[in-house]
Amino acid sequence: MASTWLITGATSGIGRLVTERALAAGAQVIAVGRRSDRLAELADHAPHGQVTAVTLDITAPEAERVLAEAVRTAGGLDVLVNNAGYGLFGAVEQIDGDKARALFDTNVLGNLTVLRATLPTLRASRGRIVQISSVNGQLAWASSGLYSASKAAVELASEALAHELAPTGAKVTIVEPGLFATEFATSLDVVPPSDAYAPTVGQFLARFSQLPASAFGNAESVADTIMAVAAMEQPPLRLAVGADSVEGIRESLRSRAAELDLWASFSPEPADQPA
């Protein structure tokens, strides 16, 4: 029997590529996105009835109900690709409350909304949950503070979820892409830095804007990785995708381990307990 997938952010970037691959593999896809025209295009190019298009902002009050109903109508769910999100870059101090709330509403609370709507069915099917994070879920640069924080929240919630789901057979994988050529990279919300942050945030953003095309990987490889993970009997909890992600996370872990060892003496050993 063909599997059923739910993919958020299905109209562009990695979400669109995964949707196309899942359809080519014969899956039924609940494609979720905010662009009804792009969802219609997906449905038009797929075999009749293979796509259920759901035009939805996952931060909307009705999102959980709409998604749960789509899953019920589909008769079940085998794979969730929780992909919707966006990037906001700028100095921590200079990102105002409205922008910060909007970021966390989408990248964190929206992600959780999708999970609440789908987990009952995924537990029953012993399904696969693919949580799309980022290299920035493991490390932060000058300018990525709030975006990194939103992805770190997804990472730790997903790690806890993996422990909680372990007895059910449902599996969670956190995918951590590096820099890839998608609409995400060209549609970032960037808050220009003030003079105080020009040497740090400003310098980083200037370097980023001058990266050559060769610095961005082919997003097809991320989609291929997600397809492979969804088919694994024992998938990894975390999977960095792209050499820059692997090396960046490795260096961050080395630095953290070295700092932990350097300052471990500030944490006294526990006192001996009485017999």
Short mmCIF file of C-alpha atoms in Angstrom, two decimals, residues 60-204:
data_model
loop_
_atom_site.label_atom_id
_atom_site.label_comp_id
_atom_site.label_asym_id
_atom_site.label_seq_id
_atom_site.Cartn_x
_atom_site.Cartn_y
_atom_site.Cartn_z
CA ALA A 60 -3.19 30.34 12.17
CA PRO A 61 -5.55 29.55 15.09
CA GLU A 62 -7.29 26.84 13.07
CA ALA A 63 -4.07 25.17 11.85
CA GLU A 64 -4.10 22.19 14.23
CA ARG A 65 -7.73 21.38 13.46
CA VAL A 66 -7.27 21.74 9.69
CA LEU A 67 -4.19 19.51 9.64
CA ALA A 68 -5.73 16.85 11.86
CA GLU A 69 -8.79 16.77 9.60
CA ALA A 70 -6.60 16.40 6.51
CA VAL A 71 -4.86 13.42 8.10
CA ARG A 72 -8.19 11.83 9.07
CA THR A 73 -9.52 12.31 5.55
CA ALA A 74 -6.37 10.71 4.13
CA GLY A 75 -6.95 7.65 6.29
CA GLY A 76 -3.61 7.77 8.06
CA LEU A 77 -0.09 9.12 7.94
CA ASP A 78 3.31 7.45 7.58
CA VAL A 79 5.80 10.31 7.19
CA LEU A 80 5.85 13.91 8.42
CA VAL A 81 8.34 16.38 7.00
CA ASN A 82 8.02 19.37 9.34
CA ASN A 83 9.74 21.88 7.12
CA ALA A 84 7.94 25.24 7.21
CA GLY A 85 9.99 28.12 8.57
CA TYR A 86 11.94 31.20 7.61
CA GLY A 87 15.16 33.05 8.41
CA LEU A 88 15.56 36.28 10.35
CA PHE A 89 19.03 37.71 10.78
CA GLY A 90 20.27 40.73 12.70
CA ALA A 91 21.75 41.78 16.02
CA VAL A 92 19.95 40.28 19.00
CA GLU A 93 19.42 43.73 20.52
CA GLN A 94 17.99 45.22 17.34
CA ILE A 95 15.33 42.66 16.43
CA ASP A 96 12.09 44.05 17.81
CA GLY A 97 9.48 42.10 19.72
CA ASP A 98 7.06 41.77 16.82
CA LYS A 99 9.69 40.25 14.54
CA ALA A 100 10.93 37.95 17.29
CA ARG A 101 7.42 36.72 18.07
CA ALA A 102 6.68 36.11 14.40
CA LEU A 103 9.88 34.07 14.05
CA PHE A 104 9.16 31.88 17.06
CA ASP A 105 5.48 31.59 16.15
CA THR A 106 6.46 30.00 12.84
CA ASN A 107 9.70 28.15 13.53
CA VAL A 108 8.83 26.82 16.99
CA LEU A 109 5.13 27.12 17.86
CA GLY A 110 4.02 26.34 14.31
CA ASN A 111 6.29 23.29 14.30
CA LEU A 112 4.65 22.12 17.54
CA THR A 113 1.18 22.72 16.09
CA VAL A 114 2.00 20.37 13.22
CA LEU A 115 3.28 17.76 15.66
CA ARG A 116 0.15 17.89 17.81
CA ALA A 117 -2.04 17.44 14.73
CA THR A 118 -0.11 14.45 13.38
CA LEU A 119 1.48 12.53 16.24
CA PRO A 120 -1.54 10.41 17.22
CA THR A 121 -1.63 8.93 13.72
CA LEU A 122 2.16 8.67 13.41
CA ARG A 123 2.34 6.75 16.69
CA ALA A 124 -0.26 4.31 15.40
CA SER A 125 1.60 3.79 12.12
CA ARG A 126 5.08 3.64 13.72
CA GLY A 127 5.83 6.47 11.33
CA ARG A 128 8.75 8.75 10.58
CA ILE A 129 9.01 12.36 11.78
CA VAL A 130 11.58 14.50 9.95
CA GLN A 131 12.20 17.80 11.72
CA ILE A 132 14.00 20.33 9.52
CA SER A 133 16.50 22.30 11.57
CA SER A 134 19.74 23.90 10.36
CA VAL A 135 23.43 24.02 11.07
CA ASN A 136 22.30 27.05 13.09
CA GLY A 137 20.40 24.75 15.40
CA GLN A 138 23.80 23.70 16.72
CA LEU A 139 25.75 26.95 16.56
CA ALA A 140 25.27 30.70 16.18
CA TRP A 141 27.02 33.44 14.25
CA ALA A 142 26.92 37.18 14.78
CA SER A 143 23.48 38.00 13.26
CA SER A 144 21.93 34.51 13.60
CA GLY A 145 21.09 34.71 17.31
CA LEU A 146 17.30 34.56 17.23
CA TYR A 147 17.12 32.28 14.20
CA SER A 148 19.63 29.92 15.86
CA ALA A 149 17.59 30.05 19.07
CA SER A 150 14.43 29.06 17.20
CA LYS A 151 16.17 26.10 15.57
CA ALA A 152 17.84 25.07 18.83
CA ALA A 153 14.37 24.96 20.39
CA VAL A 154 13.23 22.63 17.61
CA GLU A 155 16.31 20.45 18.14
CA LEU A 156 15.82 19.94 21.87
CA ALA A 157 12.05 19.49 21.62
CA SER A 158 12.69 16.89 18.92
CA GLU A 159 15.30 15.11 21.03
CA ALA A 160 12.84 14.85 23.91
CA LEU A 161 10.13 13.71 21.49
CA ALA A 162 12.38 10.92 20.23
CA HIS A 163 12.76 9.62 23.81
CA GLU A 164 9.03 9.92 24.45
CA LEU A 165 8.12 8.05 21.26
CA ALA A 166 10.70 5.29 21.61
CA PRO A 167 8.27 2.63 22.94
CA THR A 168 5.85 3.26 20.05
CA GLY A 169 8.29 2.55 17.22
CA ALA A 170 7.82 6.00 15.66
CA LYS A 171 11.18 7.59 14.82
CA VAL A 172 12.38 11.19 14.86
CA THR A 173 15.25 12.59 12.78
CA ILE A 174 16.50 16.17 12.96
CA VAL A 175 17.97 17.23 9.61
CA GLU A 176 20.57 20.01 9.85
CA PRO A 177 21.35 21.47 6.40
CA GLY A 178 24.19 23.89 5.82
CA LEU A 179 24.12 26.47 3.03
CA PHE A 180 22.09 25.35 0.03
CA ALA A 181 20.78 27.18 -2.99
CA THR A 182 17.08 27.59 -2.23
CA GLU A 183 14.63 30.47 -1.96
CA PHE A 184 15.40 30.49 1.78
CA ALA A 185 18.85 31.96 1.13
CA THR A 186 17.49 34.70 -1.10
CA SER A 187 14.44 35.66 0.99
CA LEU A 188 15.98 36.18 4.43
CA ASP A 189 14.55 38.94 6.61
CA VAL A 190 17.63 40.99 7.52
CA VAL A 191 17.71 43.79 10.10
CA PRO A 192 20.57 46.17 9.14
CA PRO A 193 22.98 46.68 12.03
CA SER A 194 23.60 49.96 13.80
CA ASP A 195 27.10 51.38 14.06
CA ALA A 196 27.60 49.54 17.35
CA TYR A 197 27.24 46.19 15.58
CA ALA A 198 28.89 47.08 12.27
CA PRO A 199 32.18 45.31 13.19
CA THR A 200 30.40 42.03 14.01
CA VAL A 201 26.92 41.70 12.52
CA GLY A 202 27.64 44.08 9.68
CA GLN A 203 30.89 42.37 8.77
CA PHE A 204 29.30 38.92 8.80
#
